[in-house]
PDB file of C-alpha atoms in Angstrom:
ATOM      1  CA  MET A  23      11.626  12.171 -27.956  1.00 96.00           C
ATOM      2  CA  LYS A  24       8.097  11.390 -26.809  1.00 98.00           C
ATOM      3  CA  ALA A  25       6.270  12.217 -23.601  1.00 98.00           C
ATOM      4  CA  ILE A  26       2.791  12.307 -22.260  1.00 98.00           C
ATOM      5  CA  ILE A  27       1.487  15.808 -22.017  1.00 97.00           C
ATOM      6  CA  ILE A  28      -1.803  17.587 -21.405  1.00 97.00           C
ATOM      7  CA  GLU A  29      -2.953  20.756 -23.248  1.00 97.00           C
ATOM      8  CA  ALA A  30      -6.010  20.953 -21.136  1.00 97.00           C
ATOM      9  CA  PHE A  31      -7.173  19.906 -17.819  1.00 97.00           C
ATOM     10  CA  GLY A  32      -9.925  17.247 -17.570  1.00 97.00           C
ATOM     11  CA  ASP A  33     -10.704  13.503 -17.869  1.00 97.00           C
ATOM     12  CA  PRO A  34      -7.983  10.861 -18.661  1.00 97.00           C
ATOM     13  CA  GLU A  35      -8.502  11.302 -22.354  1.00 97.00           C
ATOM     14  CA  VAL A  36      -6.684  14.742 -22.226  1.00 97.00           C
ATOM     15  CA  MET A  37      -3.391  12.906 -21.951  1.00 98.00           C
ATOM     16  CA  LYS A  38      -1.626  12.494 -25.263  1.00 97.00           C
ATOM     17  CA  ILE A  39       1.747  11.070 -26.343  1.00 98.00           C
ATOM     18  CA  ALA A  40       3.525  13.857 -28.200  1.00 97.00           C
ATOM     19  CA  GLU A  41       6.952  14.739 -29.640  1.00 97.00           C
ATOM     20  CA  VAL A  42       8.734  17.163 -27.390  1.00 96.00           C
ATOM     21  CA  GLU A  43      12.281  18.552 -27.083  1.00 96.00           C
ATOM     22  CA  ARG A  44      14.782  16.291 -25.262  1.00 97.00           C
ATOM     23  CA  PRO A  45      16.195  18.068 -22.155  1.00 96.00           C
ATOM     24  CA  VAL A  46      19.709  18.892 -21.541  1.00 96.00           C
ATOM     25  CA  PRO A  47      20.994  18.338 -18.077  1.00 97.00           C
ATOM     26  CA  ALA A  48      22.230  21.314 -16.178  1.00 97.00           C
ATOM     27  CA  ALA A  49      25.553  21.266 -14.363  1.00 98.00           C
ATOM     28  CA  ASP A  50      23.904  19.600 -11.174  1.00 97.00           C
ATOM     29  CA  GLU A  51      21.627  17.374 -13.106  1.00 98.00           C
ATOM     30  CA  ILE A  52      21.491  13.989 -14.617  1.00 98.00           C
ATOM     31  CA  LEU A  53      19.643  12.986 -17.802  1.00 98.00           C
ATOM     32  CA  VAL A  54      17.692   9.773 -17.304  1.00 98.00           C
ATOM     33  CA  LYS A  55      16.509   7.421 -19.911  1.00 98.00           C
ATOM     34  CA  ILE A  56      13.117   6.485 -18.383  1.00 98.00           C
ATOM     35  CA  TYR A  57      11.949   2.792 -18.545  1.00 98.00           C
ATOM     36  CA  ALA A  58       8.912   3.043 -16.148  1.00 98.00           C
ATOM     37  CA  ALA A  59       6.976   5.494 -14.109  1.00 98.00           C
ATOM     38  CA  SER A  60       4.552   4.902 -11.447  1.00 97.00           C
ATOM     39  CA  VAL A  61       0.964   6.409 -11.302  1.00 96.00           C
ATOM     40  CA  ASN A  62       0.150   8.406  -8.109  1.00 93.00           C
ATOM     41  CA  PRO A  63      -2.955  10.268  -6.907  1.00 90.00           C
ATOM     42  CA  ALA A  64      -1.013  13.501  -7.464  1.00 91.00           C
ATOM     43  CA  ASP A  65      -1.035  12.690 -11.195  1.00 95.00           C
ATOM     44  CA  TYR A  66      -4.798  12.726 -11.544  1.00 95.00           C
ATOM     45  CA  ILE A  67      -5.217  15.660  -9.235  1.00 93.00           C
ATOM     46  CA  ILE A  68      -2.864  17.691 -11.532  1.00 95.00           C
ATOM     47  CA  ARG A  69      -4.540  16.353 -14.629  1.00 96.00           C
ATOM     48  CA  ARG A  70      -7.881  17.590 -13.351  1.00 96.00           C
ATOM     49  CA  GLY A  71      -6.485  21.081 -12.751  1.00 94.00           C
ATOM     50  CA  GLY A  72      -4.932  20.711  -9.283  1.00 88.00           C
ATOM     51  CA  ASN A  73      -6.059  21.565  -5.810  1.00 83.00           C
ATOM     52  CA  GLU A  74      -5.909  25.052  -4.216  1.00 79.00           C
ATOM     53  CA  GLY A  75      -2.269  24.684  -3.498  1.00 77.00           C
ATOM     54  CA  LEU A  76      -1.258  23.425  -6.889  1.00 84.00           C
ATOM     55  CA  LYS A  77      -3.502  25.570  -9.159  1.00 88.00           C
ATOM     56  CA  PRO A  78      -1.206  28.657  -9.215  1.00 89.00           C
ATOM     57  CA  LEU A  79       1.798  26.468 -10.247  1.00 89.00           C
ATOM     58  CA  LEU A  80       0.226  24.567 -13.177  1.00 93.00           C
ATOM     59  CA  LYS A  81       0.880  25.896 -16.672  1.00 93.00           C
ATOM     60  CA  LEU A  82      -0.246  24.200 -19.829  1.00 95.00           C
ATOM     61  CA  PRO A  83       1.013  22.435 -21.831  1.00 95.00           C
ATOM     62  CA  MET A  84       2.675  20.200 -19.117  1.00 96.00           C
ATOM     63  CA  GLY A  85       3.816  16.642 -18.364  1.00 96.00           C
ATOM     64  CA  LEU A  86       2.560  14.322 -15.762  1.00 97.00           C
ATOM     65  CA  GLY A  87       4.311  11.824 -13.334  1.00 97.00           C
ATOM     66  CA  ILE A  88       6.240  12.418 -10.160  1.00 96.00           C
ATOM     67  CA  ASP A  89       8.673   9.386 -10.000  1.00 97.00           C
ATOM     68  CA  GLY A  90      10.296   6.739 -12.171  1.00 98.00           C
ATOM     69  CA  ALA A  91      13.157   4.496 -12.900  1.00 98.00           C
ATOM     70  CA  GLY A  92      15.769   4.321 -15.693  1.00 98.00           C
ATOM     71  CA  MET A  93      19.343   4.565 -16.682  1.00 98.00           C
ATOM     72  CA  VAL A  94      21.622   7.503 -16.553  1.00 98.00           C
ATOM     73  CA  GLU A  95      22.274   8.844 -20.120  1.00 98.00           C
ATOM     74  CA  ALA A  96      24.425  11.747 -19.237  1.00 98.00           C
ATOM     75  CA  VAL A  97      25.584  13.794 -16.331  1.00 98.00           C
ATOM     76  CA  GLY A  98      26.181  17.532 -15.771  1.00 97.00           C
ATOM     77  CA  GLY A  99      29.683  18.785 -15.087  1.00 97.00           C
ATOM     78  CA  GLU A 100      29.235  19.137 -11.372  1.00 97.00           C
ATOM     79  CA  VAL A 101      27.773  15.649 -10.829  1.00 97.00           C
ATOM     80  CA  THR A 102      30.069  13.195  -9.164  1.00 96.00           C
ATOM     81  CA  ARG A 103      27.904  10.437  -7.652  1.00 96.00           C
ATOM     82  CA  PHE A 104      26.521   9.008 -10.930  1.00 98.00           C
ATOM     83  CA  LYS A 105      27.882   7.991 -14.240  1.00 97.00           C
ATOM     84  CA  LYS A 106      26.374   7.021 -17.603  1.00 98.00           C
ATOM     85  CA  GLY A 107      24.749   3.505 -17.412  1.00 98.00           C
ATOM     86  CA  ASP A 108      23.852   3.625 -13.683  1.00 98.00           C
ATOM     87  CA  ARG A 109      20.437   2.200 -12.991  1.00 98.00           C
ATOM     88  CA  VAL A 110      18.546   4.835 -10.947  1.00 98.00           C
ATOM     89  CA  TYR A 111      15.191   5.618  -9.404  1.00 98.00           C
ATOM     90  CA  GLY A 112      13.828   8.863  -7.999  1.00 98.00           C
ATOM     91  CA  VAL A 113      11.776  11.987  -8.718  1.00 94.00           C
ATOM     92  CA  PRO A 114      11.993  14.610 -11.443  1.00 93.00           C
ATOM     93  CA  ASN A 115      12.319  18.301 -10.920  1.00 87.00           C
ATOM     94  CA  TYR A 116       8.920  19.457  -9.589  1.00 82.00           C
ATOM     95  CA  LEU A 117       6.167  19.304 -12.153  1.00 86.00           C
ATOM     96  CA  ASP A 118       8.489  18.266 -15.082  1.00 91.00           C
ATOM     97  CA  GLY A 119       6.782  14.977 -15.476  1.00 95.00           C
ATOM     98  CA  SER A 120       8.070  11.295 -15.496  1.00 98.00           C
ATOM     99  CA  TYR A 121       5.730   9.920 -18.213  1.00 98.00           C
ATOM    100  CA  THR A 122       8.551  10.570 -20.736  1.00 98.00           C
ATOM    101  CA  GLU A 123      11.295   8.862 -22.543  1.00 98.00           C
ATOM    102  CA  TYR A 124      13.965  11.060 -21.055  1.00 98.00           C
ATOM    103  CA  LEU A 125      14.063  13.547 -18.108  1.00 97.00           C
ATOM    104  CA  ALA A 126      16.602  15.844 -16.575  1.00 97.00           C
ATOM    105  CA  ALA A 127      16.552  16.095 -12.776  1.00 96.00           C
ATOM    106  CA  LYS A 128      18.809  17.264  -9.865  1.00 97.00           C
ATOM    107  CA  SER A 129      21.181  14.443  -9.079  1.00 97.00           C
ATOM    108  CA  ASN A 130      20.238  14.593  -5.395  1.00 96.00           C
ATOM    109  CA  GLN A 131      16.685  13.603  -6.302  1.00 97.00           C
ATOM    110  CA  PHE A 132      17.754  10.148  -7.459  1.00 98.00           C
ATOM    111  CA  ALA A 133      19.622   7.151  -6.177  1.00 98.00           C
ATOM    112  CA  ARG A 134      20.866   3.855  -7.401  1.00 98.00           C
ATOM    113  CA  MET A 135      17.871   1.585  -7.617  1.00 98.00           C
ATOM    114  CA  PRO A 136      17.761  -1.751  -5.669  1.00 98.00           C
ATOM    115  CA  GLN A 137      20.021  -4.277  -7.464  1.00 98.00           C
ATOM    116  CA  THR A 138      17.359  -7.000  -6.931  1.00 98.00           C
ATOM    117  CA  LEU A 139      14.511  -5.119  -8.761  1.00 98.00           C
ATOM    118  CA  ASN A 140      13.662  -4.496 -12.416  1.00 98.00           C
ATOM    119  CA  PHE A 141      12.752  -1.041 -13.743  1.00 98.00           C
ATOM    120  CA  ASN A 142       9.052  -1.559 -13.337  1.00 98.00           C
ATOM    121  CA  GLU A 143       9.448  -2.699  -9.785  1.00 98.00           C
ATOM    122  CA  ALA A 144      11.822   0.082  -8.847  1.00 98.00           C
ATOM    123  CA  ALA A 145       9.549   2.774 -10.490  1.00 98.00           C
ATOM    124  CA  SER A 146       6.717   1.800  -8.127  1.00 98.00           C
ATOM    125  CA  LEU A 147       8.658   3.010  -5.117  1.00 98.00           C
ATOM    126  CA  PRO A 148      10.235   6.542  -5.029  1.00 97.00           C
ATOM    127  CA  ALA A 149       7.095   8.888  -4.423  1.00 95.00           C
ATOM    128  CA  CYS A 150       5.584   6.625  -1.906  1.00 95.00           C
ATOM    129  CA  ALA A 151       8.712   5.414  -0.275  1.00 97.00           C
ATOM    130  CA  ARG A 152       9.980   8.885   0.406  1.00 95.00           C
ATOM    131  CA  MET A 153       6.690   9.777   2.229  1.00 94.00           C
ATOM    132  CA  ALA A 154       6.556   6.543   4.243  1.00 96.00           C
ATOM    133  CA  TRP A 155      10.303   6.594   5.070  1.00 97.00           C
ATOM    134  CA  ASN A 156      10.322  10.348   6.113  1.00 96.00           C
ATOM    135  CA  GLY A 157       7.167   9.855   8.223  1.00 96.00           C
ATOM    136  CA  MET A 158       7.796   6.511   9.767  1.00 97.00           C
ATOM    137  CA  VAL A 159      11.620   6.441  10.171  1.00 97.00           C
ATOM    138  CA  GLU A 160      12.738  10.202  10.319  1.00 96.00           C
ATOM    139  CA  LYS A 161       9.676  11.877  11.854  1.00 96.00           C
ATOM    140  CA  ALA A 162       8.205   9.059  14.016  1.00 97.00           C
ATOM    141  CA  LYS A 163      11.612   7.538  14.677  1.00 97.00           C
ATOM    142  CA  VAL A 164      10.066   4.104  15.166  1.00 98.00           C
ATOM    143  CA  ARG A 165      11.959   1.749  17.563  1.00 97.00           C
ATOM    144  CA  PRO A 166      11.867  -1.890  18.271  1.00 98.00           C
ATOM    145  CA  GLY A 167       8.913  -2.984  20.489  1.00 96.00           C
ATOM    146  CA  GLN A 168       6.897   0.115  19.780  1.00 98.00           C
ATOM    147  CA  ARG A 169       3.203  -0.179  18.773  1.00 98.00           C
ATOM    148  CA  VAL A 170       2.244   1.315  15.353  1.00 98.00           C
ATOM    149  CA  LEU A 171      -1.164   1.806  13.748  1.00 98.00           C
ATOM    150  CA  VAL A 172      -1.225   2.422  10.029  1.00 97.00           C
ATOM    151  CA  HIS A 173      -4.504   3.724   8.500  1.00 95.00           C
ATOM    152  CA  GLY A 174      -4.862   2.755   4.811  1.00 91.00           C
ATOM    153  CA  ALA A 175      -2.219   0.063   5.114  1.00 94.00           C
ATOM    154  CA  ALA A 176      -2.907  -1.470   1.826  1.00 92.00           C
ATOM    155  CA  GLY A 177      -2.236   1.619  -0.336  1.00 89.00           C
ATOM    156  CA  GLY A 178       1.024   2.734  -2.003  1.00 90.00           C
ATOM    157  CA  ILE A 179       2.227   4.736   1.026  1.00 93.00           C
ATOM    158  CA  GLY A 180       0.564   2.509   3.674  1.00 94.00           C
ATOM    159  CA  ASN A 181       2.116  -0.751   2.740  1.00 96.00           C
ATOM    160  CA  LEU A 182       5.534   0.711   2.688  1.00 97.00           C
ATOM    161  CA  ALA A 183       5.008   2.485   6.105  1.00 97.00           C
ATOM    162  CA  LEU A 184       3.886  -0.998   7.427  1.00 98.00           C
ATOM    163  CA  GLN A 185       6.989  -2.597   6.024  1.00 98.00           C
ATOM    164  CA  PHE A 186       9.427   0.118   7.299  1.00 98.00           C
ATOM    165  CA  ALA A 187       7.878  -0.129  10.768  1.00 98.00           C
ATOM    166  CA  LYS A 188       8.323  -3.859  10.782  1.00 98.00           C
ATOM    167  CA  ALA A 189      11.896  -3.481   9.660  1.00 97.00           C
ATOM    168  CA  CYS A 190      12.476  -1.241  12.613  1.00 97.00           C
ATOM    169  CA  GLY A 191      11.187  -3.924  14.956  1.00 98.00           C
ATOM    170  CA  ALA A 192       7.660  -2.511  15.724  1.00 98.00           C
ATOM    171  CA  TYR A 193       4.440  -4.366  16.405  1.00 98.00           C
ATOM    172  CA  VAL A 194       2.204  -3.097  13.593  1.00 98.00           C
ATOM    173  CA  ILE A 195      -1.587  -2.963  13.209  1.00 98.00           C
ATOM    174  CA  GLY A 196      -3.063  -2.007   9.833  1.00 97.00           C
ATOM    175  CA  THR A 197      -6.577  -0.909   8.866  1.00 95.00           C
ATOM    176  CA  ALA A 198      -7.896  -2.021   5.495  1.00 93.00           C
ATOM    177  CA  SER A 199     -10.789  -3.816   3.883  1.00 91.00           C
ATOM    178  CA  ALA A 200     -11.231  -7.551   4.617  1.00 94.00           C
ATOM    179  CA  TYR A 201     -10.137  -8.199   0.958  1.00 92.00           C
ATOM    180  CA  ASN A 202      -6.579  -6.996   1.907  1.00 94.00           C
ATOM    181  CA  ALA A 203      -6.268  -8.636   5.324  1.00 95.00           C
ATOM    182  CA  ASP A 204      -4.223 -11.731   4.146  1.00 96.00           C
ATOM    183  CA  PHE A 205      -2.113  -9.382   1.952  1.00 96.00           C
ATOM    184  CA  LEU A 206      -1.141  -7.157   4.870  1.00 97.00           C
ATOM    185  CA  ARG A 207      -0.314 -10.282   7.039  1.00 97.00           C
ATOM    186  CA  GLU A 208       1.944 -11.506   4.263  1.00 96.00           C
ATOM    187  CA  LEU A 209       3.764  -8.109   4.451  1.00 97.00           C
ATOM    188  CA  GLY A 210       4.251  -8.655   8.257  1.00 97.00           C
ATOM    189  CA  ALA A 211       1.224  -6.899   9.967  1.00 98.00           C
ATOM    190  CA  ASP A 212       0.697  -8.361  13.414  1.00 98.00           C
ATOM    191  CA  GLU A 213      -2.993  -7.491  13.367  1.00 97.00           C
ATOM    192  CA  VAL A 214      -5.432  -6.193  10.676  1.00 97.00           C
ATOM    193  CA  ILE A 215      -8.624  -4.276  11.396  1.00 97.00           C
ATOM    194  CA  ASP A 216     -11.431  -4.437   8.792  1.00 96.00           C
ATOM    195  CA  TYR A 217     -12.627  -0.756   8.823  1.00 91.00           C
ATOM    196  CA  ASN A 218     -15.947  -1.822   7.364  1.00 91.00           C
ATOM    197  CA  THR A 219     -16.885  -3.941  10.454  1.00 94.00           C
ATOM    198  CA  ARG A 220     -14.910  -2.614  13.325  1.00 94.00           C
ATOM    199  CA  LYS A 221     -13.953   0.778  14.690  1.00 94.00           C
ATOM    200  CA  PHE A 222     -10.296   0.805  15.354  1.00 95.00           C
ATOM    201  CA  GLU A 223     -10.662   3.016  18.504  1.00 94.00           C
ATOM    202  CA  ALA A 224     -12.661   0.267  20.022  1.00 94.00           C
ATOM    203  CA  VAL A 225     -10.057  -2.446  19.642  1.00 94.00           C
ATOM    204  CA  VAL A 226      -6.673  -0.828  19.945  1.00 95.00           C
ATOM    205  CA  SER A 227      -4.901   1.438  22.463  1.00 95.00           C
ATOM    206  CA  ASP A 228      -1.498   2.668  23.726  1.00 96.00           C
ATOM    207  CA  MET A 229      -0.171   3.270  20.267  1.00 98.00           C
ATOM    208  CA  ASP A 230       3.228   4.921  20.082  1.00 98.00           C
ATOM    209  CA  VAL A 231       2.657   5.940  16.427  1.00 98.00           C
ATOM    210  CA  VAL A 232      -0.426   6.402  14.319  1.00 97.00           C
ATOM    211  CA  PHE A 233       0.455   6.859  10.646  1.00 97.00           C
ATOM    212  CA  ASN A 234      -2.365   8.143   8.464  1.00 93.00           C
ATOM    213  CA  ALA A 235      -1.950   6.820   4.791  1.00 91.00           C
ATOM    214  CA  THR A 236      -5.609   6.699   3.763  1.00 84.00           C
ATOM    215  CA  PRO A 237      -5.940   7.119   0.001  1.00 61.00           C
ATOM    216  CA  THR A 238      -7.681  10.399  -0.124  1.00 59.00           C
ATOM    217  CA  THR A 239      -6.677  13.929  -0.535  1.00 48.00           C
ATOM    218  CA  SER A 240      -9.402  15.470   1.531  1.00 49.00           C
ATOM    219  CA  VAL A 241      -8.790  16.289   5.179  1.00 48.00           C
ATOM    220  CA  ASP A 242     -10.131  13.413   7.238  1.00 71.00           C
ATOM    221  CA  GLU A 243     -10.481  15.448  10.517  1.00 79.00           C
ATOM    222  CA  ALA A 244     -12.851  12.875  11.848  1.00 83.00           C
ATOM    223  CA  LEU A 245     -10.332  10.120  11.464  1.00 86.00           C
ATOM    224  CA  ARG A 246      -7.695  12.285  13.140  1.00 89.00           C
ATOM    225  CA  LEU A 247     -10.023  12.983  16.049  1.00 89.00           C
ATOM    226  CA  ARG A 248     -10.931   9.371  16.502  1.00 91.00           C
ATOM    227  CA  SER A 249      -7.247   8.478  16.550  1.00 93.00           C
ATOM    228  CA  VAL A 250      -6.484  10.676  19.656  1.00 94.00           C
ATOM    229  CA  PRO A 251      -7.788   8.237  22.293  1.00 95.00           C
ATOM    230  CA  VAL A 252      -5.711   5.348  20.974  1.00 97.00           C
ATOM    231  CA  ILE A 253      -2.304   7.343  21.145  1.00 97.00           C
ATOM    232  CA  LYS A 254      -0.343   6.816  24.207  1.00 96.00           C
ATOM    233  CA  GLU A 255       1.108   9.618  26.398  1.00 96.00           C
ATOM    234  CA  GLY A 256       4.008  11.077  24.431  1.00 96.00           C
ATOM    235  CA  GLY A 257       3.014   9.403  21.129  1.00 97.00           C
ATOM    236  CA  ILE A 258       3.020  10.803  17.638  1.00 97.00           C
ATOM    237  CA  PHE A 259       0.459  11.168  14.850  1.00 95.00           C
ATOM    238  CA  VAL A 260       1.985  11.314  11.333  1.00 95.00           C
ATOM    239  CA  CYS A 261       0.027  12.931   8.427  1.00 90.00           C
ATOM    240  CA  THR A 262       0.596  12.187   4.746  1.00 86.00           C
ATOM    241  CA  HIS A 263      -1.667  14.871   3.249  1.00 73.00           C
ATOM    242  CA  GLY A 264      -0.719  18.448   2.510  1.00 63.00           C
ATOM    243  CA  VAL A 265      -3.100  20.058   5.020  1.00 68.00           C
ATOM    244  CA  TRP A 266      -2.379  20.603   8.554  1.00 74.00           C
ATOM    245  CA  PRO A 267      -4.797  19.197  11.243  1.00 77.00           C
ATOM    246  CA  SER A 268      -7.054  21.585  13.100  1.00 83.00           C
ATOM    247  CA  GLU A 269      -6.228  23.374  16.239  1.00 87.00           C
ATOM    248  CA  GLU A 270      -8.689  21.251  18.095  1.00 90.00           C
ATOM    249  CA  PHE A 271      -6.873  18.152  17.048  1.00 89.00           C
ATOM    250  CA  LYS A 272      -3.426  19.575  18.015  1.00 89.00           C
ATOM    251  CA  SER A 273      -4.805  20.650  21.397  1.00 92.00           C
ATOM    252  CA  LEU A 274      -6.134  17.231  22.143  1.00 92.00           C
ATOM    253  CA  LEU A 275      -2.714  15.812  21.298  1.00 93.00           C
ATOM    254  CA  ALA A 276      -0.914  18.293  23.443  1.00 93.00           C
ATOM    255  CA  ALA A 277      -3.037  17.320  26.451  1.00 94.00           C
ATOM    256  CA  LYS A 278      -1.439  13.917  26.089  1.00 94.00           C
ATOM    257  CA  ASN A 279       2.036  15.301  25.572  1.00 95.00           C
ATOM    258  CA  ALA A 280       1.745  13.815  22.069  1.00 96.00           C
ATOM    259  CA  THR A 281       2.725  15.542  18.728  1.00 94.00           C
ATOM    260  CA  VAL A 282       1.816  15.607  15.104  1.00 93.00           C
ATOM    261  CA  ALA A 283       4.197  15.638  12.110  1.00 92.00           C
ATOM    262  CA  MET A 284       3.764  16.101   8.498  1.00 90.00           C
ATOM    263  CA  ALA A 285       5.443  13.539   6.131  1.00 91.00           C
ATOM    264  CA  GLY A 286       7.034  14.741   3.128  1.00 85.00           C
ATOM    265  CA  VAL A 287       8.721  17.904   4.526  1.00 79.00           C
ATOM    266  CA  ASP A 288      12.552  18.335   4.311  1.00 83.00           C
ATOM    267  CA  ILE A 289      13.231  14.986   2.498  1.00 91.00           C
ATOM    268  CA  ASP A 290      16.835  14.073   1.623  1.00 93.00           C
ATOM    269  CA  HIS A 291      15.849  12.023  -1.440  1.00 95.00           C
ATOM    270  CA  TYR A 292      19.163  10.528  -2.151  1.00 96.00           C
ATOM    271  CA  LYS A 293      19.664   9.419   1.470  1.00 96.00           C
ATOM    272  CA  CYS A 294      16.145   8.101   1.825  1.00 96.00           C
ATOM    273  CA  LEU A 295      16.095   6.107  -1.515  1.00 98.00           C
ATOM    274  CA  THR A 296      19.509   4.743  -0.847  1.00 98.00           C
ATOM    275  CA  GLU A 297      18.307   3.387   2.574  1.00 97.00           C
ATOM    276  CA  VAL A 298      15.103   2.001   0.925  1.00 97.00           C
ATOM    277  CA  ALA A 299      17.320   0.221  -1.671  1.00 98.00           C
ATOM    278  CA  ARG A 300      19.348  -1.373   1.025  1.00 98.00           C
ATOM    279  CA  LEU A 301      16.352  -2.712   2.864  1.00 97.00           C
ATOM    280  CA  VAL A 302      14.866  -4.037  -0.490  1.00 98.00           C
ATOM    281  CA  ASP A 303      18.086  -5.807  -1.344  1.00 98.00           C
ATOM    282  CA  ALA A 304      18.210  -7.269   2.106  1.00 97.00           C
ATOM    283  CA  GLY A 305      14.743  -8.738   1.714  1.00 97.00           C
ATOM    284  CA  LYS A 306      13.179  -6.688   4.393  1.00 96.00           C
ATOM    285  CA  VAL A 307      10.952  -4.560   2.084  1.00 97.00           C
ATOM    286  CA  LYS A 308       9.360  -5.408  -1.298  1.00 96.00           C
ATOM    287  CA  PRO A 309       7.395  -3.299  -3.905  1.00 97.00           C
ATOM    288  CA  VAL A 310       3.776  -4.128  -4.352  1.00 94.00           C
ATOM    289  CA  ILE A 311       2.389  -3.562  -7.856  1.00 95.00           C
ATOM    290  CA  SER A 312      -1.212  -3.845  -8.611  1.00 93.00           C
ATOM    291  CA  ARG A 313      -0.876  -3.666 -12.443  1.00 95.00           C
ATOM    292  CA  ILE A 314       1.524  -2.600 -15.134  1.00 97.00           C
ATOM    293  CA  TYR A 315       0.090  -0.715 -18.168  1.00 98.00           C
ATOM    294  CA  PRO A 316       1.979   0.243 -21.356  1.00 98.00           C
ATOM    295  CA  TRP A 317       2.126   3.935 -21.326  1.00 97.00           C
ATOM    296  CA  GLU A 318      -0.247   4.053 -24.442  1.00 97.00           C
ATOM    297  CA  GLN A 319      -2.851   2.961 -21.991  1.00 98.00           C
ATOM    298  CA  ALA A 320      -2.189   5.836 -19.476  1.00 98.00           C
ATOM    299  CA  ALA A 321      -5.911   6.763 -19.560  1.00 97.00           C
ATOM    300  CA  MET A 322      -6.889   3.303 -18.333  1.00 97.00           C
ATOM    301  CA  ALA A 323      -4.243   3.439 -15.582  1.00 97.00           C
ATOM    302  CA  HIS A 324      -5.560   6.728 -14.376  1.00 97.00           C
ATOM    303  CA  ARG A 325      -9.167   5.353 -14.226  1.00 96.00           C
ATOM    304  CA  ASP A 326      -7.743   2.432 -12.256  1.00 94.00           C
ATOM    305  CA  ILE A 327      -6.138   4.523  -9.656  1.00 91.00           C
ATOM    306  CA  GLU A 328      -9.064   6.998  -9.359  1.00 90.00           C
ATOM    307  CA  SER A 329     -11.109   4.079  -8.011  1.00 84.00           C
ATOM    308  CA  LYS A 330      -9.048   4.528  -4.805  1.00 75.00           C
ATOM    309  CA  HIS A 331      -9.124   0.748  -4.354  1.00 76.00           C
ATOM    310  CA  VAL A 332      -5.667  -0.103  -5.560  1.00 81.00           C
ATOM    311  CA  ARG A 333      -3.449  -2.502  -3.740  1.00 84.00           C
ATOM    312  CA  GLY A 334      -0.012  -1.132  -3.869  1.00 85.00           C
ATOM    313  CA  LYS A 335       0.958   0.734  -7.048  1.00 94.00           C
ATOM    314  CA  ILE A 336       0.159   1.041 -10.662  1.00 95.00           C
ATOM    315  CA  VAL A 337       3.028   1.375 -13.098  1.00 98.00           C
ATOM    316  CA  LEU A 338       3.329   2.669 -16.673  1.00 98.00           C
ATOM    317  CA  GLU A 339       6.008   0.894 -18.714  1.00 98.00           C
ATOM    318  CA  ILE A 340       7.612   3.486 -20.983  1.00 98.00           C
ATOM    319  CA  ARG A 341       9.938   1.092 -22.776  1.00 96.00           C
ATOM    320  CA  LYS A 342      11.023  -2.502 -22.495  1.00 92.00           C
ATOM    321  CA  ALA A 343      14.317  -3.319 -20.777  1.00 89.00           C
ATOM    322  CA  ASP A 344      17.272  -3.748 -23.165  1.00 76.00           C
TER     323      ASP A 344
END
């Protein structure tokens, strides 16, 4: 089979389509015939050599891609929830890579994809949906009538966090560029703040939830500190980056009886993706795709996402649907 691999860290050109051995699923795994994979910031971070947390885990040669959609080709002897032919979406085993024709993964990392979506659309969801769902629904526990502020609301995680909050009945305010204002209103945003012309802390207050989905992997401590005054007593700030906020930030929140939570911790992927599929099929949530590239153009897709100005997701089409 073929897969995109890297034999050295560096620019997008290090990605090559190569012949590799087709995996055999273990007893608790499924073998998925991949039709599409999404492109995430984690992909180019890994391609460049990783951050401090990832560096010790990266071993060349390796694949790329952290989510995808396809059809079950085979199941391990202990797997009971899937059968051959099921259309599924989810995440591979850690760092195995989803830019591939076939992948083996734990069965609890996948779920049946929404019936109303094609493979490209379904592939755009898993990595971001698990973060947005875990942070907004499971950690923040958003309820009807609450006020929610989403930083970076037009990005892959942000637009889903906004949609999940609306599906829960919240009043949602999103920060984004003016270019994305109408787009966010179409997704259900009650208000949109252009971060280039207005400071959010000057125009919003009494937020039950502040969800930080800004498209950066650096620690934006300034944004966190600026968010403290807008959080109401007993509110919550949700992070989507892998570095905890400072002690100063946590102390300021504690003074307001507010808390901070990290999205992406202790995720039940099967449960999360099953619930997301239900909302999609009910018409309450929709995938947002910026562009679909054939996987032969993976380098172009990486340059696109590295611009950090992508609306929604970029998808690599691995093969055409049958």
